[in-house]
Amino acid sequence: MATTPTHAHSLFTLPFNHTTDFTELADNCERFTDALVDCEEPAPKMALYGRLYACLNLLQPALLDPVPDALKASLIAIG
């Protein structure tokens, strides 16, 4: 029987809401997705899907908003 990775358990209580910055919401979505790939148990998997769904719903309205000046430097790729 497969077990849920330990780091997934901390994702169930990861706080986020409508005031969470969009970069943090995007990072949360990545964390949830990574945990889902490794999760094989139905109950934790459904909980992770629920968290991902909630996070994506909060992220969607902010996708077309301008990037705040304070975050621009962290999003610029220097090559």
Short mmCIF file of N, CA and C in Angstrom, two decimals:
data_model
loop_
_atom_site.label_atom_id
_atom_site.label_comp_id
_atom_site.label_asym_id
_atom_site.label_seq_id
_atom_site.Cartn_x
_atom_site.Cartn_y
_atom_site.Cartn_z
N MET A 1 0.84 -1.17 0.00
CA MET A 1 0.00 0.00 0.00
C MET A 1 0.89 1.24 0.00
N ALA A 2 0.58 2.18 -0.87
CA ALA A 2 1.36 3.41 -0.97
C ALA A 2 1.00 4.35 0.17
N THR A 3 1.94 5.17 0.53
CA THR A 3 1.69 6.15 1.57
C THR A 3 1.81 7.55 0.99
N THR A 4 1.10 8.47 1.60
CA THR A 4 1.17 9.86 1.17
C THR A 4 2.48 10.45 1.65
N PRO A 5 3.22 11.12 0.78
CA PRO A 5 4.47 11.74 1.21
C PRO A 5 4.24 12.71 2.37
N THR A 6 5.20 12.75 3.26
CA THR A 6 5.08 13.57 4.47
C THR A 6 4.86 15.04 4.14
N HIS A 7 5.54 15.56 3.11
CA HIS A 7 5.39 16.98 2.79
C HIS A 7 3.98 17.31 2.34
N ALA A 8 3.24 16.35 1.84
CA ALA A 8 1.86 16.61 1.41
C ALA A 8 0.98 16.96 2.60
N HIS A 9 1.24 16.36 3.76
CA HIS A 9 0.42 16.65 4.92
C HIS A 9 0.49 18.12 5.32
N SER A 10 1.65 18.75 5.17
CA SER A 10 1.76 20.16 5.51
C SER A 10 1.01 21.03 4.49
N LEU A 11 0.78 20.52 3.30
CA LEU A 11 0.05 21.29 2.29
C LEU A 11 -1.43 21.39 2.61
N PHE A 12 -1.95 20.47 3.40
CA PHE A 12 -3.37 20.50 3.74
C PHE A 12 -3.71 21.70 4.62
N THR A 13 -2.74 22.24 5.32
CA THR A 13 -2.98 23.38 6.21
C THR A 13 -2.27 24.64 5.75
N LEU A 14 -1.69 24.62 4.56
CA LEU A 14 -1.01 25.79 4.02
C LEU A 14 -2.01 26.93 3.88
N PRO A 15 -1.76 28.06 4.57
CA PRO A 15 -2.75 29.13 4.52
C PRO A 15 -2.65 29.97 3.25
N PHE A 16 -3.80 30.26 2.66
CA PHE A 16 -3.90 31.22 1.56
C PHE A 16 -5.34 31.70 1.50
N ASN A 17 -5.52 32.91 0.99
CA ASN A 17 -6.86 33.47 0.84
C ASN A 17 -6.85 34.53 -0.26
N HIS A 18 -7.92 35.32 -0.36
CA HIS A 18 -8.04 36.29 -1.44
C HIS A 18 -7.00 37.41 -1.37
N THR A 19 -6.30 37.56 -0.24
CA THR A 19 -5.28 38.60 -0.13
C THR A 19 -3.88 38.07 -0.41
N THR A 20 -3.75 36.78 -0.65
CA THR A 20 -2.44 36.17 -0.91
C THR A 20 -1.92 36.66 -2.26
N ASP A 21 -0.65 37.03 -2.29
CA ASP A 21 0.01 37.52 -3.50
C ASP A 21 -0.04 36.47 -4.61
N PHE A 22 -0.20 36.92 -5.86
CA PHE A 22 -0.35 35.96 -6.96
C PHE A 22 0.88 35.09 -7.16
N THR A 23 2.07 35.58 -6.83
CA THR A 23 3.26 34.73 -6.98
C THR A 23 3.25 33.61 -5.95
N GLU A 24 2.76 33.90 -4.76
CA GLU A 24 2.64 32.87 -3.73
C GLU A 24 1.56 31.86 -4.11
N LEU A 25 0.46 32.34 -4.68
CA LEU A 25 -0.59 31.42 -5.14
C LEU A 25 -0.06 30.49 -6.22
N ALA A 26 0.73 31.05 -7.15
CA ALA A 26 1.32 30.23 -8.22
C ALA A 26 2.27 29.19 -7.63
N ASP A 27 3.07 29.59 -6.66
CA ASP A 27 3.98 28.64 -5.99
C ASP A 27 3.19 27.54 -5.29
N ASN A 28 2.08 27.92 -4.65
CA ASN A 28 1.24 26.93 -3.98
C ASN A 28 0.69 25.93 -4.98
N CYS A 29 0.24 26.42 -6.14
CA CYS A 29 -0.28 25.52 -7.18
C CYS A 29 0.78 24.52 -7.60
N GLU A 30 2.01 24.99 -7.71
CA GLU A 30 3.11 24.08 -8.07
C GLU A 30 3.33 23.03 -6.99
N ARG A 31 3.29 23.46 -5.73
CA ARG A 31 3.46 22.51 -4.62
C ARG A 31 2.36 21.45 -4.62
N PHE A 32 1.12 21.89 -4.80
CA PHE A 32 -0.01 20.95 -4.82
C PHE A 32 0.14 19.95 -5.96
N THR A 33 0.53 20.45 -7.13
CA THR A 33 0.69 19.58 -8.29
C THR A 33 1.81 18.57 -8.07
N ASP A 34 2.93 19.02 -7.53
CA ASP A 34 4.04 18.10 -7.24
C ASP A 34 3.61 17.01 -6.28
N ALA A 35 2.86 17.38 -5.25
CA ALA A 35 2.40 16.40 -4.26
C ALA A 35 1.40 15.43 -4.89
N LEU A 36 0.55 15.93 -5.80
CA LEU A 36 -0.43 15.06 -6.45
C LEU A 36 0.25 13.98 -7.29
N VAL A 37 1.36 14.31 -7.92
CA VAL A 37 2.07 13.33 -8.75
C VAL A 37 2.52 12.14 -7.91
N ASP A 38 2.93 12.41 -6.67
CA ASP A 38 3.44 11.35 -5.80
C ASP A 38 2.37 10.66 -4.96
N CYS A 39 1.18 11.24 -4.89
CA CYS A 39 0.14 10.72 -4.01
C CYS A 39 -0.68 9.64 -4.71
N GLU A 40 -0.86 8.52 -4.03
CA GLU A 40 -1.64 7.42 -4.60
C GLU A 40 -2.89 7.09 -3.80
N GLU A 41 -3.00 7.61 -2.59
CA GLU A 41 -4.16 7.34 -1.75
C GLU A 41 -5.30 8.28 -2.12
N PRO A 42 -6.53 7.74 -2.25
CA PRO A 42 -7.66 8.55 -2.72
C PRO A 42 -8.01 9.76 -1.84
N ALA A 43 -8.07 9.60 -0.54
CA ALA A 43 -8.51 10.71 0.33
C ALA A 43 -7.53 11.89 0.30
N PRO A 44 -6.24 11.65 0.52
CA PRO A 44 -5.30 12.78 0.44
C PRO A 44 -5.25 13.39 -0.97
N LYS A 45 -5.39 12.54 -1.98
CA LYS A 45 -5.37 13.04 -3.36
C LYS A 45 -6.55 13.98 -3.59
N MET A 46 -7.74 13.62 -3.12
CA MET A 46 -8.90 14.49 -3.27
C MET A 46 -8.72 15.79 -2.50
N ALA A 47 -8.10 15.72 -1.33
CA ALA A 47 -7.84 16.93 -0.55
C ALA A 47 -6.88 17.85 -1.30
N LEU A 48 -5.86 17.27 -1.91
CA LEU A 48 -4.91 18.08 -2.68
C LEU A 48 -5.58 18.69 -3.91
N TYR A 49 -6.45 17.93 -4.58
CA TYR A 49 -7.20 18.48 -5.72
C TYR A 49 -8.06 19.66 -5.25
N GLY A 50 -8.68 19.53 -4.11
CA GLY A 50 -9.49 20.62 -3.58
C GLY A 50 -8.68 21.86 -3.28
N ARG A 51 -7.50 21.66 -2.70
CA ARG A 51 -6.62 22.80 -2.41
C ARG A 51 -6.13 23.45 -3.70
N LEU A 52 -5.78 22.64 -4.70
CA LEU A 52 -5.34 23.17 -5.99
C LEU A 52 -6.47 23.95 -6.64
N TYR A 53 -7.67 23.41 -6.62
CA TYR A 53 -8.83 24.07 -7.21
C TYR A 53 -9.08 25.44 -6.55
N ALA A 54 -9.04 25.47 -5.23
CA ALA A 54 -9.26 26.71 -4.50
C ALA A 54 -8.18 27.75 -4.83
N CYS A 55 -6.95 27.30 -4.89
CA CYS A 55 -5.84 28.19 -5.19
C CYS A 55 -5.94 28.74 -6.62
N LEU A 56 -6.28 27.89 -7.57
CA LEU A 56 -6.43 28.33 -8.96
C LEU A 56 -7.58 29.33 -9.10
N ASN A 57 -8.66 29.12 -8.36
CA ASN A 57 -9.78 30.06 -8.40
C ASN A 57 -9.39 31.42 -7.85
N LEU A 58 -8.53 31.46 -6.84
CA LEU A 58 -8.05 32.73 -6.32
C LEU A 58 -7.05 33.37 -7.26
N LEU A 59 -6.31 32.57 -7.96
CA LEU A 59 -5.28 33.07 -8.87
C LEU A 59 -5.88 33.65 -10.15
N GLN A 60 -6.93 33.06 -10.66
CA GLN A 60 -7.49 33.44 -11.96
C GLN A 60 -7.82 34.93 -12.10
N PRO A 61 -8.51 35.57 -11.16
CA PRO A 61 -8.85 36.98 -11.35
C PRO A 61 -7.63 37.91 -11.41
N ALA A 62 -6.53 37.49 -10.85
CA ALA A 62 -5.34 38.35 -10.81
C ALA A 62 -4.44 38.19 -12.02
N LEU A 63 -4.75 37.26 -12.91
CA LEU A 63 -3.85 36.97 -14.03
C LEU A 63 -3.67 38.15 -14.99
N LEU A 64 -4.67 38.98 -15.15
CA LEU A 64 -4.56 40.11 -16.07
C LEU A 64 -4.21 41.42 -15.38
N ASP A 65 -4.06 41.40 -14.06
CA ASP A 65 -3.68 42.60 -13.33
C ASP A 65 -2.22 42.94 -13.60
N PRO A 66 -1.87 44.22 -13.55
CA PRO A 66 -0.45 44.59 -13.72
C PRO A 66 0.39 44.01 -12.58
N VAL A 67 1.64 43.71 -12.91
CA VAL A 67 2.56 43.19 -11.90
C VAL A 67 2.98 44.35 -10.99
N PRO A 68 2.85 44.19 -9.68
CA PRO A 68 3.28 45.26 -8.78
C PRO A 68 4.78 45.54 -8.94
N ASP A 69 5.15 46.80 -8.83
CA ASP A 69 6.55 47.20 -9.01
C ASP A 69 7.49 46.43 -8.09
N ALA A 70 7.04 46.16 -6.88
CA ALA A 70 7.89 45.46 -5.91
C ALA A 70 8.22 44.04 -6.36
N LEU A 71 7.41 43.45 -7.22
CA LEU A 71 7.64 42.07 -7.67
C LEU A 71 8.33 41.97 -9.02
N LYS A 72 8.40 43.06 -9.76
CA LYS A 72 8.97 43.02 -11.11
C LYS A 72 10.39 42.50 -11.13
N ALA A 73 11.21 42.91 -10.19
CA ALA A 73 12.61 42.48 -10.17
C ALA A 73 12.73 40.98 -10.00
N SER A 74 11.83 40.38 -9.26
CA SER A 74 11.91 38.93 -9.02
C SER A 74 11.43 38.13 -10.23
N LEU A 75 10.79 38.77 -11.19
CA LEU A 75 10.26 38.07 -12.34
C LEU A 75 11.08 38.29 -13.61
N ILE A 76 12.12 39.11 -13.51
CA ILE A 76 12.95 39.40 -14.68
C ILE A 76 14.05 38.36 -14.79
N ALA A 77 14.15 37.76 -15.98
CA ALA A 77 15.21 36.78 -16.25
C ALA A 77 16.40 37.49 -16.90
N ILE A 78 17.56 37.28 -16.33
CA ILE A 78 18.77 37.88 -16.87
C ILE A 78 19.56 36.77 -17.55
N GLY A 79 19.81 36.93 -18.80
CA GLY A 79 20.45 35.87 -19.52
C GLY A 79 21.67 36.29 -20.14
#
